DNA sequence: CTCTGGGACTCAGAAAGTTATGC
DNA sequence: CGCATAACTTTCTGAGTCCCAGA
């Protein structure tokens, strides 16, 4: 692999995060992504330092590791294509237009409903499963679990089940493997006008498929053997078309094969009949055993039950870094004083004198015990759990059994806000039946509240999808119990979301042209709107609603960017550095068009830290403006659109003649590009450093071997030795790639994009085209969530 | 019409739990 | 083969988006 080289060097420099960032950039250069060179270079030096400073002064930095800073090329600055915005946009337009798939072309003018409807009929669901429901179920596994279940004899059913699940045989790997590569692709692909540029190169990591043990009815021991044998042959057969689309153990309601027009209807009613067993409340608090005691100022202190519960909550968090935060401790003490008895209050006044360690140790012990349970015990607990799921986990909606996502009411505890949340450490109080509103059919039997209690209210509201709700004590906002993602209600919405994003594709050219023009409007509000939209579109920023600083962490999105969140650097570079959703830091440096740059100078003029950059713009106004281009269009659609289109573009880089393994790698790389675009991050895994060191050692060891082998070969000229040398060399390469891959994935979270931004039809169609079993990409849960997309035609284009 | 607050639903990463893999 | 660890999966619940009604 050619790319190995650059990577190697990269790795070496990777001493610390900053270095890492640098090396990444270096890599970009190396890639030969031409023009971008300038910006990249420039950014390189100044950036790291400033990043630090900024981080420091804003002090909004979350404990997250420094994000590697990356530069992204807004499409506007896209190196490859067109230099002038105008040209570029023009091109883009035409491109995208022509590209649009037949479907959309044809349906261009139709309404979403019409489109969906026609799709349902015409669309092709090549896969067997897709065809009529009846036949398919007959042939493949009897869907109905009930039926199938007892019929275990039915081979087919088993087979399908298993294979879908396992398939993985060894290949799944994906994960870590070899990866490689990428150096070049990332940016390239982005030429496409449609696709925004990723902030940094992509790599892959994989979240690969693999089985899911989870499903409720999974098979116990017996399954294993079955599985094994089955998958063996099943696999082969499946390869191509993935004949089994089984997923379901349950009967799957193939709503997507029905008349979607009706479903989209006026949308006011989401269901007709609904019955369920209510929610599962958190268990009552049970006093700690005497050996788990609390000490204050060195003295053992007996606590009242409510106090003990709070103390216990705190003790359980001793290992987190919440306890190192003043706000958390302060809020906790306030809460503690609220529940303490007079005597306790008099005694316990200083958190520093509290000793929770005995309780903490006790919890630790309990955890050990739990971990060391025997097989039988574990099985018993599992069975119990399944019982609960059986009782509370499902509801009957419009005659269909649907799985409920969160039927367990949130238990009490100390609020764990993300980032610098003003309420962290506050007590999230216990939710009681009297807090809960139940939603179900008028004619159904409402779930019974626990003895001695009653629900706050039982209502029948068919226009909403929740089964139960209560008001969260911390935020004051409602919490809802809803169906899980495999349900029709969620699936339909999901499909609509992607259809809307595809619709945007038809308007994007026009919209881009409009906001580009508006960029020079005389009216400041319009200029701001144009500039903001430009960022939302090209950088996939979130809209950015207003927030209440007293109640929530200080995070921002595009419209709420403040003066201090961007720094301008001549001639035309914008450095973004702010905390976004979940206090995830967004750092990016972008070269923008002159007009954008000039606008930003104006917007910053006469402002200081704390002032809104887009002070004349509101999210409502922005969305209103967007709606005029296309009904239902809002800022968030751009994220979905850009994410999906990026995936589609990146997937074009898949090696046609590669192994499945390589193809999966290509997929993960594309996935990663999107994650980078959307700034989906994760904290560095605890043992990451250690694991990295281990890999280093391993690499060194193999290298040593390699050198030895070389020596021997030189001396003996034995052909056999030569082969050995080659083998070792390959091994080293592979290890290095693995390590690079792992490192690049260090702070990138792939699953969010996969689950929420990437149109599954792109993925499914890709799988079909490249003969990759979907199971390699989507695990069981994901397959059921995206069941509606499995029948997509091979030539589907987003 | 704008502003406010309630309401409902999507999307987020971490933690907890399982399973696969390597030694 | 058994154990430790790595790699996923699932669960959990916090944090956004956006709509709507009412003043």
PDB file of N, CA, C and O in Angstrom, chain A residues 285 301-311 339-341 344:
ATOM      1  N   UNK A 285     -36.236   2.494  47.042  1.00  0.00           N
ATOM      2  CA  UNK A 285     -34.891   2.509  47.602  1.00  0.00           C
ATOM      3  C   UNK A 285     -34.796   1.512  48.745  1.00  0.00           C
ATOM      4  O   UNK A 285     -35.690   1.439  49.597  1.00  0.00           O
ATOM      5  N   UNK A 301     -21.401   7.543  60.859  1.00  0.00           N
ATOM      6  CA  UNK A 301     -22.671   8.237  61.114  1.00  0.00           C
ATOM      7  C   UNK A 301     -23.830   7.443  60.527  1.00  0.00           C
ATOM      8  O   UNK A 301     -23.782   7.039  59.378  1.00  0.00           O
ATOM      9  N   UNK A 302     -24.840   7.229  61.346  1.00  0.00           N
ATOM     10  CA  UNK A 302     -26.029   6.541  60.836  1.00  0.00           C
ATOM     11  C   UNK A 302     -26.878   7.593  60.138  1.00  0.00           C
ATOM     12  O   UNK A 302     -27.043   8.697  60.650  1.00  0.00           O
ATOM     13  N   UNK A 303     -27.383   7.239  58.981  1.00  0.00           N
ATOM     14  CA  UNK A 303     -28.139   8.226  58.209  1.00  0.00           C
ATOM     15  C   UNK A 303     -29.604   7.861  58.066  1.00  0.00           C
ATOM     16  O   UNK A 303     -29.981   6.691  58.090  1.00  0.00           O
ATOM     17  N   UNK A 304     -30.388   8.873  57.895  1.00  0.00           N
ATOM     18  CA  UNK A 304     -31.800   8.630  57.604  1.00  0.00           C
ATOM     19  C   UNK A 304     -31.839   8.077  56.183  1.00  0.00           C
ATOM     20  O   UNK A 304     -30.903   8.271  55.403  1.00  0.00           O
ATOM     21  N   UNK A 305     -32.905   7.421  55.877  1.00  0.00           N
ATOM     22  CA  UNK A 305     -32.990   6.772  54.578  1.00  0.00           C
ATOM     23  C   UNK A 305     -32.803   7.727  53.391  1.00  0.00           C
ATOM     24  O   UNK A 305     -32.003   7.457  52.492  1.00  0.00           O
ATOM     25  N   UNK A 306     -33.520   8.825  53.371  1.00  0.00           N
ATOM     26  CA  UNK A 306     -33.381   9.731  52.223  1.00  0.00           C
ATOM     27  C   UNK A 306     -31.957  10.271  52.096  1.00  0.00           C
ATOM     28  O   UNK A 306     -31.424  10.385  50.987  1.00  0.00           O
ATOM     29  N   UNK A 307     -31.369  10.567  53.207  1.00  0.00           N
ATOM     30  CA  UNK A 307     -30.002  11.079  53.174  1.00  0.00           C
ATOM     31  C   UNK A 307     -29.057  10.012  52.658  1.00  0.00           C
ATOM     32  O   UNK A 307     -28.196  10.265  51.822  1.00  0.00           O
ATOM     33  N   UNK A 308     -29.270   8.833  53.156  1.00  0.00           N
ATOM     34  CA  UNK A 308     -28.406   7.733  52.733  1.00  0.00           C
ATOM     35  C   UNK A 308     -28.497   7.523  51.230  1.00  0.00           C
ATOM     36  O   UNK A 308     -27.504   7.277  50.551  1.00  0.00           O
ATOM     37  N   UNK A 309     -29.684   7.644  50.725  1.00  0.00           N
ATOM     38  CA  UNK A 309     -29.856   7.426  49.285  1.00  0.00           C
ATOM     39  C   UNK A 309     -29.015   8.434  48.498  1.00  0.00           C
ATOM     40  O   UNK A 309     -28.294   8.079  47.573  1.00  0.00           O
ATOM     41  N   UNK A 310     -29.102   9.670  48.905  1.00  0.00           N
ATOM     42  CA  UNK A 310     -28.320  10.697  48.223  1.00  0.00           C
ATOM     43  C   UNK A 310     -26.823  10.462  48.370  1.00  0.00           C
ATOM     44  O   UNK A 310     -26.054  10.584  47.412  1.00  0.00           O
ATOM     45  N   UNK A 311     -26.448  10.128  49.583  1.00  0.00           N
ATOM     46  CA  UNK A 311     -25.036   9.847  49.841  1.00  0.00           C
ATOM     47  C   UNK A 311     -24.578   8.702  48.937  1.00  0.00           C
ATOM     48  O   UNK A 311     -23.493   8.720  48.370  1.00  0.00           O
ATOM     49  N   UNK A 339     -32.630  17.179  52.096  1.00  0.00           N
ATOM     50  CA  UNK A 339     -33.214  15.918  52.580  1.00  0.00           C
ATOM     51  C   UNK A 339     -32.765  15.537  53.986  1.00  0.00           C
ATOM     52  O   UNK A 339     -33.380  14.694  54.632  1.00  0.00           O
ATOM     53  N   UNK A 340     -31.712  16.146  54.459  1.00  0.00           N
ATOM     54  CA  UNK A 340     -31.202  15.740  55.762  1.00  0.00           C
ATOM     55  C   UNK A 340     -32.151  16.111  56.897  1.00  0.00           C
ATOM     56  O   UNK A 340     -32.902  17.078  56.825  1.00  0.00           O
ATOM     57  N   UNK A 341     -32.050  15.323  57.951  1.00  0.00           N
ATOM     58  CA  UNK A 341     -32.836  15.632  59.146  1.00  0.00           C
ATOM     59  C   UNK A 341     -32.132  16.784  59.840  1.00  0.00           C
ATOM     60  O   UNK A 341     -31.019  17.151  59.490  1.00  0.00           O
ATOM     61  N   UNK A 344     -28.820  15.682  61.169  1.00  0.00           N
ATOM     62  CA  UNK A 344     -27.837  15.477  60.087  1.00  0.00           C
ATOM     63  C   UNK A 344     -27.347  16.823  59.577  1.00  0.00           C
ATOM     64  O   UNK A 344     -26.165  17.016  59.321  1.00  0.00           O
TER      65      UNK A 344
END
